[in-house]
PDB file of C-alpha atoms and ligand atoms in Angstrom:
ATOM      1  CA  MET A   1      95.210  81.931 108.004  1.00  0.00           C
ATOM      2  CA  MET A   2      97.567  82.502 105.187  1.00  0.00           C
ATOM      3  CA  SER A   3      97.827  78.623 104.484  1.00  0.00           C
ATOM      4  CA  ASP A   4      94.191  78.971 103.640  1.00  0.00           C
ATOM      5  CA  ILE A   5      94.568  81.108 100.550  1.00  0.00           C
ATOM      6  CA  ASP A   6      95.994  80.144  97.172  1.00  0.00           C
ATOM      7  CA  LEU A   7      98.562  82.618  96.348  1.00  0.00           C
ATOM      8  CA  GLN A   8      98.425  81.862  92.742  1.00  0.00           C
ATOM      9  CA  LYS A   9      94.653  83.011  92.432  1.00  0.00           C
ATOM     10  CA  LEU A  10      94.726  86.262  94.427  1.00  0.00           C
ATOM     11  CA  PRO A  11      92.235  88.965  93.529  1.00  0.00           C
ATOM     12  CA  ARG A  12      94.428  91.578  91.584  1.00  0.00           C
ATOM     13  CA  HIS A  13      92.404  94.743  93.271  1.00  0.00           C
ATOM     14  CA  ILE A  14      90.897  94.671  96.622  1.00  0.00           C
ATOM     15  CA  ALA A  15      88.682  97.639  97.717  1.00  0.00           C
ATOM     16  CA  VAL A  16      87.525  98.177 101.433  1.00  0.00           C
ATOM     17  CA  ILE A  17      84.748 100.147 103.208  1.00  0.00           C
ATOM     18  CA  MET A  18      86.330 100.565 106.346  1.00  0.00           C
ATOM     19  CA  ASP A  19      83.372 100.842 108.568  1.00  0.00           C
ATOM     20  CA  GLY A  20      82.651 100.693 112.436  1.00  0.00           C
ATOM     21  CA  ASN A  21      85.341 102.953 113.939  1.00  0.00           C
ATOM     22  CA  GLY A  22      82.575 104.936 115.762  1.00  0.00           C
ATOM     23  CA  ARG A  23      81.021 101.902 117.169  1.00  0.00           C
ATOM     24  CA  TRP A  24      84.332 100.304 118.162  1.00  0.00           C
ATOM     25  CA  ALA A  25      85.131 103.280 120.272  1.00  0.00           C
ATOM     26  CA  GLN A  26      81.734 103.123 121.783  1.00  0.00           C
ATOM     27  CA  GLN A  27      82.063  99.574 122.666  1.00  0.00           C
ATOM     28  CA  HIS A  28      85.371 100.455 124.513  1.00  0.00           C
ATOM     29  CA  ALA A  29      83.965 103.476 126.244  1.00  0.00           C
ATOM     30  CA  MET A  30      86.207 105.950 124.191  1.00  0.00           C
ATOM     31  CA  GLY A  31      85.502 108.886 121.991  1.00  0.00           C
ATOM     32  CA  ARG A  32      84.993 108.330 118.201  1.00  0.00           C
ATOM     33  CA  ILE A  33      88.612 109.768 117.531  1.00  0.00           C
ATOM     34  CA  SER A  34      90.104 106.982 119.372  1.00  0.00           C
ATOM     35  CA  GLY A  35      88.215 104.625 117.028  1.00  0.00           C
ATOM     36  CA  HIS A  36      89.618 106.280 114.007  1.00  0.00           C
ATOM     37  CA  LYS A  37      93.152 106.052 115.381  1.00  0.00           C
ATOM     38  CA  LYS A  38      92.645 102.259 115.943  1.00  0.00           C
ATOM     39  CA  GLY A  39      91.206 102.243 112.515  1.00  0.00           C
ATOM     40  CA  ALA A  40      94.439 103.926 111.206  1.00  0.00           C
ATOM     41  CA  GLU A  41      96.381 100.999 112.682  1.00  0.00           C
ATOM     42  CA  ALA A  42      94.258  98.554 111.118  1.00  0.00           C
ATOM     43  CA  VAL A  43      95.044 100.504 107.786  1.00  0.00           C
ATOM     44  CA  ARG A  44      98.849  99.801 108.470  1.00  0.00           C
ATOM     45  CA  THR A  45      98.106  96.017 109.142  1.00  0.00           C
ATOM     46  CA  THR A  46      96.073  95.391 105.937  1.00  0.00           C
ATOM     47  CA  VAL A  47      98.393  97.339 103.903  1.00  0.00           C
ATOM     48  CA  ARG A  48     101.293  95.358 105.005  1.00  0.00           C
ATOM     49  CA  ALA A  49      99.591  92.071 104.645  1.00  0.00           C
ATOM     50  CA  CYS A  50      98.495  92.921 101.077  1.00  0.00           C
ATOM     51  CA  ARG A  51     101.889  93.782 100.211  1.00  0.00           C
ATOM     52  CA  GLU A  52     103.328  90.614 101.665  1.00  0.00           C
ATOM     53  CA  ILE A  53     101.133  88.200  99.709  1.00  0.00           C
ATOM     54  CA  GLY A  54     101.301  90.080  96.512  1.00  0.00           C
ATOM     55  CA  ILE A  55      98.007  92.043  95.926  1.00  0.00           C
ATOM     56  CA  LYS A  56      98.517  94.541  93.298  1.00  0.00           C
ATOM     57  CA  VAL A  57      95.898  97.230  94.131  1.00  0.00           C
ATOM     58  CA  LEU A  58      94.344  98.059  97.294  1.00  0.00           C
ATOM     59  CA  THR A  59      91.530 100.859  97.423  1.00  0.00           C
ATOM     60  CA  LEU A  60      90.602 102.186 100.927  1.00  0.00           C
ATOM     61  CA  TYR A  61      87.532 104.285 101.314  1.00  0.00           C
ATOM     62  CA  ALA A  62      89.193 106.880 103.908  1.00  0.00           C
ATOM     63  CA  PHE A  63      86.827 109.776 103.399  1.00  0.00           C
ATOM     64  CA  SER A  64      83.637 110.149 101.482  1.00  0.00           C
ATOM     65  CA  THR A  65      82.055 113.288 100.006  1.00  0.00           C
ATOM     66  CA  GLU A  66      79.352 112.534 102.871  1.00  0.00           C
ATOM     67  CA  ASN A  67      82.185 112.664 105.622  1.00  0.00           C
ATOM     68  CA  TRP A  68      82.701 116.334 105.218  1.00  0.00           C
ATOM     69  CA  LEU A  69      79.028 116.780 106.895  1.00  0.00           C
ATOM     70  CA  ARG A  70      80.691 115.396 110.147  1.00  0.00           C
ATOM     71  CA  PRO A  71      81.476 117.616 113.113  1.00  0.00           C
ATOM     72  CA  GLU A  72      84.507 119.573 112.256  1.00  0.00           C
ATOM     73  CA  HIS A  73      86.573 118.311 114.946  1.00  0.00           C
ATOM     74  CA  GLU A  74      86.151 114.932 113.638  1.00  0.00           C
ATOM     75  CA  VAL A  75      86.838 115.869 110.024  1.00  0.00           C
ATOM     76  CA  ASN A  76      90.043 117.452 111.341  1.00  0.00           C
ATOM     77  CA  ALA A  77      91.050 114.439 113.181  1.00  0.00           C
ATOM     78  CA  LEU A  78      90.561 112.251 110.247  1.00  0.00           C
ATOM     79  CA  MET A  79      92.688 114.446 108.218  1.00  0.00           C
ATOM     80  CA  ARG A  80      95.422 114.699 110.902  1.00  0.00           C
ATOM     81  CA  LEU A  81      95.330 110.811 111.147  1.00  0.00           C
ATOM     82  CA  LEU A  82      95.946 110.706 107.416  1.00  0.00           C
ATOM     83  CA  GLU A  83      98.722 113.149 107.550  1.00  0.00           C
ATOM     84  CA  GLU A  84     100.325 111.210 110.409  1.00  0.00           C
ATOM     85  CA  TYR A  85      99.805 107.951 108.185  1.00  0.00           C
ATOM     86  CA  LEU A  86     101.449 109.512 105.265  1.00  0.00           C
ATOM     87  CA  HIS A  87     104.527 110.718 107.184  1.00  0.00           C
ATOM     88  CA  SER A  88     105.147 107.622 109.150  1.00  0.00           C
ATOM     89  CA  GLU A  89     104.791 105.177 106.335  1.00  0.00           C
ATOM     90  CA  LEU A  90     106.748 107.099 103.471  1.00  0.00           C
ATOM     91  CA  ARG A  91     109.934 105.121 104.109  1.00  0.00           C
ATOM     92  CA  GLU A  92     108.084 101.705 104.184  1.00  0.00           C
ATOM     93  CA  LEU A  93     106.009 102.544 101.041  1.00  0.00           C
ATOM     94  CA  LEU A  94     109.517 103.612  99.304  1.00  0.00           C
ATOM     95  CA  GLU A  95     111.345 100.312 100.736  1.00  0.00           C
ATOM     96  CA  THR A  96     108.460  98.028  99.695  1.00  0.00           C
ATOM     97  CA  GLY A  97     107.749  99.365  96.200  1.00  0.00           C
ATOM     98  CA  ILE A  98     104.277 100.690  96.949  1.00  0.00           C
ATOM     99  CA  ARG A  99     102.766 103.656  94.923  1.00  0.00           C
ATOM    100  CA  LEU A 100     100.202 105.975  96.647  1.00  0.00           C
ATOM    101  CA  THR A 101      97.459 107.258  94.285  1.00  0.00           C
ATOM    102  CA  THR A 102      94.200 108.881  95.274  1.00  0.00           C
ATOM    103  CA  ILE A 103      90.642 109.051  94.004  1.00  0.00           C
ATOM    104  CA  GLY A 104      88.014 111.599  94.630  1.00  0.00           C
ATOM    105  CA  ASP A 105      87.660 115.198  94.658  1.00  0.00           C
ATOM    106  CA  THR A 106      90.929 115.884  96.202  1.00  0.00           C
ATOM    107  CA  GLU A 107      90.880 119.621  95.349  1.00  0.00           C
ATOM    108  CA  ALA A 108      88.392 119.983  97.971  1.00  0.00           C
ATOM    109  CA  LEU A 109      91.209 118.964 100.649  1.00  0.00           C
ATOM    110  CA  LYS A 110      92.930 121.506 102.610  1.00  0.00           C
ATOM    111  CA  GLU A 111      96.479 122.038 103.514  1.00  0.00           C
ATOM    112  CA  PRO A 112      98.496 120.567 104.746  1.00  0.00           C
ATOM    113  CA  ILE A 113      97.135 117.173 103.686  1.00  0.00           C
ATOM    114  CA  LYS A 114      96.797 118.407  99.983  1.00  0.00           C
ATOM    115  CA  SER A 115     100.646 119.153  99.917  1.00  0.00           C
ATOM    116  CA  THR A 116     101.537 115.864 101.865  1.00  0.00           C
ATOM    117  CA  LEU A 117      99.641 113.761  99.365  1.00  0.00           C
ATOM    118  CA  GLN A 118     100.957 115.463  96.359  1.00  0.00           C
ATOM    119  CA  GLU A 119     104.636 114.831  97.810  1.00  0.00           C
ATOM    120  CA  THR A 120     104.083 111.348  98.749  1.00  0.00           C
ATOM    121  CA  MET A 121     102.265 110.500  95.268  1.00  0.00           C
ATOM    122  CA  ALA A 122     105.449 112.247  93.474  1.00  0.00           C
ATOM    123  CA  LYS A 123     107.936 110.333  95.685  1.00  0.00           C
ATOM    124  CA  THR A 124     106.322 106.982  95.211  1.00  0.00           C
ATOM    125  CA  ALA A 125     105.338 107.282  91.537  1.00  0.00           C
ATOM    126  CA  HIS A 126     107.855 105.059  90.302  1.00  0.00           C
ATOM    127  CA  ASN A 127     106.883 102.008  92.674  1.00  0.00           C
ATOM    128  CA  ARG A 128     105.670  99.197  90.773  1.00  0.00           C
ATOM    129  CA  ASP A 129     104.935  96.307  93.310  1.00  0.00           C
ATOM    130  CA  MET A 130     101.648  97.538  94.810  1.00  0.00           C
ATOM    131  CA  THR A 131      99.210 100.357  94.309  1.00  0.00           C
ATOM    132  CA  LEU A 132      97.795 101.754  97.412  1.00  0.00           C
ATOM    133  CA  ASN A 133      94.791 103.866  96.356  1.00  0.00           C
ATOM    134  CA  LEU A 134      93.182 106.256  98.853  1.00  0.00           C
ATOM    135  CA  ALA A 135      89.537 107.237  98.105  1.00  0.00           C
ATOM    136  CA  LEU A 136      89.422 110.659  99.684  1.00  0.00           C
ATOM    137  CA  SER A 137      86.324 113.032  99.372  1.00  0.00           C
ATOM    138  CA  TYR A 138      85.183 110.450  97.125  1.00  0.00           C
ATOM    139  CA  GLY A 139      81.548 109.940  95.859  1.00  0.00           C
ATOM    140  CA  GLY A 140      80.664 107.400  93.108  1.00  0.00           C
ATOM    141  CA  ARG A 141      77.812 109.419  91.538  1.00  0.00           C
ATOM    142  CA  ASP A 142      80.161 112.534  91.512  1.00  0.00           C
ATOM    143  CA  GLU A 143      82.809 110.323  89.949  1.00  0.00           C
ATOM    144  CA  ILE A 144      80.436 109.411  87.228  1.00  0.00           C
ATOM    145  CA  ILE A 145      79.239 112.766  86.520  1.00  0.00           C
ATOM    146  CA  ALA A 146      82.741 114.210  86.602  1.00  0.00           C
ATOM    147  CA  ALA A 147      83.917 111.598  83.887  1.00  0.00           C
ATOM    148  CA  PHE A 148      80.901 112.399  81.763  1.00  0.00           C
ATOM    149  CA  LYS A 149      81.600 116.111  81.971  1.00  0.00           C
ATOM    150  CA  LYS A 150      85.199 115.471  80.799  1.00  0.00           C
ATOM    151  CA  MET A 151      83.953 113.243  77.974  1.00  0.00           C
ATOM    152  CA  VAL A 152      81.664 116.020  76.889  1.00  0.00           C
ATOM    153  CA  LEU A 153      84.546 118.384  76.708  1.00  0.00           C
ATOM    154  CA  ASP A 154      86.441 116.018  74.646  1.00  0.00           C
ATOM    155  CA  VAL A 155      83.568 115.744  72.228  1.00  0.00           C
ATOM    156  CA  HIS A 156      83.595 119.503  72.008  1.00  0.00           C
ATOM    157  CA  ALA A 157      87.185 119.630  71.496  1.00  0.00           C
ATOM    158  CA  GLY A 158      86.848 117.034  68.467  1.00  0.00           C
ATOM    159  CA  LYS A 159      89.078 114.576  70.390  1.00  0.00           C
ATOM    160  CA  LEU A 160      86.170 112.010  70.953  1.00  0.00           C
ATOM    161  CA  SER A 161      83.339 111.306  68.600  1.00  0.00           C
ATOM    162  CA  LEU A 162      79.958 110.484  69.707  1.00  0.00           C
ATOM    163  CA  HIS A 163      80.157 107.002  68.139  1.00  0.00           C
ATOM    164  CA  GLY A 164      83.414 106.742  69.955  1.00  0.00           C
ATOM    165  CA  ILE A 165      81.695 106.775  73.468  1.00  0.00           C
ATOM    166  CA  SER A 166      81.394 103.215  74.777  1.00  0.00           C
ATOM    167  CA  LYS A 167      81.517 101.304  78.004  1.00  0.00           C
ATOM    168  CA  ASP A 168      85.354 100.416  77.041  1.00  0.00           C
ATOM    169  CA  ILE A 169      86.449 104.149  76.877  1.00  0.00           C
ATOM    170  CA  PHE A 170      84.245 105.517  79.753  1.00  0.00           C
ATOM    171  CA  PRO A 171      86.543 104.041  82.502  1.00  0.00           C
ATOM    172  CA  ASP A 172      89.529 106.223  81.041  1.00  0.00           C
ATOM    173  CA  TYR A 173      87.538 109.297  82.321  1.00  0.00           C
ATOM    174  CA  LEU A 174      86.912 107.962  85.866  1.00  0.00           C
ATOM    175  CA  TYR A 175      89.349 108.704  88.873  1.00  0.00           C
ATOM    176  CA  THR A 176      90.484 104.932  88.657  1.00  0.00           C
ATOM    177  CA  ALA A 177      91.645 105.257  85.088  1.00  0.00           C
ATOM    178  CA  GLY A 178      94.359 102.756  84.463  1.00  0.00           C
ATOM    179  CA  LEU A 179      93.549 100.569  87.343  1.00  0.00           C
ATOM    180  CA  PRO A 180      91.665  97.199  87.129  1.00  0.00           C
ATOM    181  CA  ASP A 181      88.053  96.958  88.482  1.00  0.00           C
ATOM    182  CA  PRO A 182      87.978  95.475  92.055  1.00  0.00           C
ATOM    183  CA  ASP A 183      87.751  91.842  92.002  1.00  0.00           C
ATOM    184  CA  LEU A 184      86.724  91.790  95.786  1.00  0.00           C
ATOM    185  CA  LEU A 185      85.133  94.280  97.823  1.00  0.00           C
ATOM    186  CA  ILE A 186      85.157  94.031 101.522  1.00  0.00           C
ATOM    187  CA  ARG A 187      82.742  95.994 104.071  1.00  0.00           C
ATOM    188  CA  THR A 188      83.130  95.658 107.839  1.00  0.00           C
ATOM    189  CA  SER A 189      80.733  96.349 110.622  1.00  0.00           C
ATOM    190  CA  GLY A 190      77.689  94.513 109.427  1.00  0.00           C
ATOM    191  CA  GLU A 191      76.468  96.964 106.969  1.00  0.00           C
ATOM    192  CA  TYR A 192      75.290  95.417 103.709  1.00  0.00           C
ATOM    193  CA  ARG A 193      75.526  98.685 101.517  1.00  0.00           C
ATOM    194  CA  ILE A 194      77.563  99.925  98.819  1.00  0.00           C
ATOM    195  CA  SER A 195      77.466 103.491  99.977  1.00  0.00           C
ATOM    196  CA  ASN A 196      78.479 105.229  96.867  1.00  0.00           C
ATOM    197  CA  PHE A 197      81.591 103.587  96.447  1.00  0.00           C
ATOM    198  CA  LEU A 198      83.120 102.360  93.053  1.00  0.00           C
ATOM    199  CA  LEU A 199      79.547 102.273  91.612  1.00  0.00           C
ATOM    200  CA  TRP A 200      80.713 101.959  87.806  1.00  0.00           C
ATOM    201  CA  GLN A 201      83.916  99.758  88.889  1.00  0.00           C
ATOM    202  CA  SER A 202      81.997  97.210  91.029  1.00  0.00           C
ATOM    203  CA  ALA A 203      79.754  95.987  88.221  1.00  0.00           C
ATOM    204  CA  TYR A 204      81.184  92.136  88.514  1.00  0.00           C
ATOM    205  CA  THR A 205      82.923  92.643  91.938  1.00  0.00           C
ATOM    206  CA  GLU A 206      82.553  89.926  94.494  1.00  0.00           C
ATOM    207  CA  PHE A 207      81.192  91.567  97.843  1.00  0.00           C
ATOM    208  CA  TYR A 208      82.259  90.109 101.282  1.00  0.00           C
ATOM    209  CA  PHE A 209      80.613  91.614 104.238  1.00  0.00           C
ATOM    210  CA  THR A 210      81.850  90.893 108.023  1.00  0.00           C
ATOM    211  CA  ASP A 211      80.572  91.818 111.340  1.00  0.00           C
ATOM    212  CA  VAL A 212      84.039  92.850 112.542  1.00  0.00           C
ATOM    213  CA  LEU A 213      84.463  96.420 113.158  1.00  0.00           C
ATOM    214  CA  TRP A 214      87.212  98.003 111.183  1.00  0.00           C
ATOM    215  CA  PRO A 215      89.542  98.667 114.030  1.00  0.00           C
ATOM    216  CA  ASP A 216      89.453  94.924 114.728  1.00  0.00           C
ATOM    217  CA  PHE A 217      90.280  93.938 111.003  1.00  0.00           C
ATOM    218  CA  ASN A 218      93.585  92.255 110.809  1.00  0.00           C
ATOM    219  CA  ARG A 219      95.637  89.822 108.554  1.00  0.00           C
ATOM    220  CA  ASP A 220      93.473  86.767 109.431  1.00  0.00           C
ATOM    221  CA  GLU A 221      90.127  88.801 108.614  1.00  0.00           C
ATOM    222  CA  LEU A 222      91.907  89.707 105.357  1.00  0.00           C
ATOM    223  CA  PHE A 223      92.722  86.024 104.534  1.00  0.00           C
ATOM    224  CA  LYS A 224      89.410  84.953 105.571  1.00  0.00           C
ATOM    225  CA  ALA A 225      87.892  87.438 102.978  1.00  0.00           C
ATOM    226  CA  ILE A 226      90.252  86.221 100.181  1.00  0.00           C
ATOM    227  CA  ALA A 227      89.706  82.490 101.054  1.00  0.00           C
ATOM    228  CA  GLU A 228      86.048  83.265 100.780  1.00  0.00           C
ATOM    229  CA  TYR A 229      86.465  84.957  97.339  1.00  0.00           C
ATOM    230  CA  GLN A 230      88.585  82.002  96.001  1.00  0.00           C
ATOM    231  CA  ARG A 231      85.821  79.690  96.879  1.00  0.00           C
ATOM    232  CA  ARG A 232      83.291  81.529  94.800  1.00  0.00           C
ATOM    233  CA  GLU A 233      82.967  81.003  90.856  1.00  0.00           C
ATOM    234  CA  ARG A 234      82.970  84.210  89.023  1.00  0.00           C
ATOM    235  CA  ARG A 235      80.858  83.752  85.897  1.00  0.00           C
ATOM    236  CA  PHE A 236      80.677  87.382  84.266  1.00  0.00           C
ATOM    237  CA  GLY A 237      77.044  86.265  83.005  1.00  0.00           C
ATOM    238  CA  LEU A 238      78.301  83.090  81.371  1.00  0.00           C
ATOM    239  CA  THR A 239      77.200  79.450  82.394  1.00  0.00           C
ATOM    240  CA  SER A 240      79.350  77.428  84.811  1.00  0.00           C
ATOM    241  CA  ASP A 241      80.221  75.079  81.757  1.00  0.00           C
ATOM    242  CA  GLN A 242      81.697  77.997  79.632  1.00  0.00           C
ATOM    243  CA  ILE A 243      83.744  79.245  82.667  1.00  0.00           C
ATOM    244  CA  GLN A 244      85.188  75.666  83.300  1.00  0.00           C
ATOM    245  CA  LYS A 245      85.912  75.174  79.674  1.00  0.00           C
ATOM    246  CA  ASP A 246      87.666  78.715  79.571  1.00  0.00           C
ATOM    247  CA  GLN A 247      89.850  77.536  82.444  1.00  0.00           C
ATOM    248  CA  ARG A 248      90.879  74.263  80.732  1.00  0.00           C
ATOM    249  CA  ALA A 249      91.982  75.942  77.790  1.00  0.00           C
TER     250      ALA A 249
HETATM  251  C1  FPP B   1      84.049 104.793 109.280  1.00  0.00           C
HETATM  252  O1  FPP B   1      83.673 104.512 110.681  1.00  0.00           O
HETATM  253  C2  FPP B   1      85.296 105.198 108.861  1.00  0.00           C
HETATM  254  C3  FPP B   1      85.663 106.367 108.283  1.00  0.00           C
HETATM  255  C4  FPP B   1      84.436 107.206 107.881  1.00  0.00           C
HETATM  256  C5  FPP B   1      86.987 106.767 108.082  1.00  0.00           C
HETATM  257  C6  FPP B   1      87.941 105.853 107.747  1.00  0.00           C
HETATM  258  C7  FPP B   1      89.165 106.329 108.494  1.00  0.00           C
HETATM  259  C8  FPP B   1      90.147 105.672 109.112  1.00  0.00           C
HETATM  260  C9  FPP B   1      90.151 104.065 108.973  1.00  0.00           C
HETATM  261  C10 FPP B   1      91.485 106.090 109.681  1.00  0.00           C
HETATM  262  C11 FPP B   1      92.422 107.009 108.924  1.00  0.00           C
HETATM  263  C12 FPP B   1      92.749 106.509 107.508  1.00  0.00           C
HETATM  264  C13 FPP B   1      93.938 106.338 106.969  1.00  0.00           C
HETATM  265  C14 FPP B   1      93.999 105.993 105.507  1.00  0.00           C
HETATM  266  C15 FPP B   1      95.159 106.421 107.885  1.00  0.00           C
HETATM  267  P1  FPP B   1      82.592 105.283 111.125  1.00  0.00           P
HETATM  268  O2  FPP B   1      83.176 106.597 111.945  1.00  0.00           O
HETATM  269  O3  FPP B   1      81.534 105.639 110.291  1.00  0.00           O
HETATM  270  O4  FPP B   1      82.128 104.164 112.308  1.00  0.00           O
HETATM  271  P2  FPP B   1      80.488 103.953 112.871  1.00  0.00           P
HETATM  272  O5  FPP B   1      79.534 103.871 111.678  1.00  0.00           O
HETATM  273  O6  FPP B   1      80.524 102.981 113.804  1.00  0.00           O
HETATM  274  O7  FPP B   1      80.286 105.516 113.515  1.00  0.00           O
END
């Protein structure tokens, strides 16, 4: 319930691995695409709930690099659902101050989704209340390699020195440049894996796993995850005493 969470101590950035659409469909004796459709509804609900309570960044793992290997009709259906989502939500994104961004190898996407994404990003670029960040054709290892290549190019171009390379500047080369690291990562459907998602960025992230299948995820499930996050103590490698002293200061 919303009353179970402290609105003063919200995670700034929530990332979600939306898993279990296929199993949900199977349980309801439906085809996999119906599961994804219901999954898109859960996306709507989750984005609204995050906006309502004041989450600043929501990253959703909508399509991984590995997902390209799924049957063509399923890949097409996922792209169509995304397209529909962007068209149906544009007005609400604008009205509620949500900026759309993407991470991943979005060059690999086809038309019309590529243009729709570009347009939606351009139209919402000025929004400041929340960032809805969609991971599309995303793979964490690919992201790290792409960042590394960009860094080497900068070294060659004389824009960056070998000594200038550090863990503090590396994030500027990742797809997530400019976004804070996720504070909370939620994975649905009872799988306990990171599946190549935000590998660099999740170094200190709190993980929350639930058996709920993504199409059944809703406001209350989101608030449960946030409440659990708020019960945890994040130490970033320090001792409990150090953290408590920090909070008193
Ligand atoms: C995992 O379920 C989910 C996906 C691969 C895609 C996520 C896509 C959506 C929620 C719908 C469209 C997205 C947006 C942003 C509108 P699975 O198919 O792997 O489930 P399974 O493991 O039970 O088979």
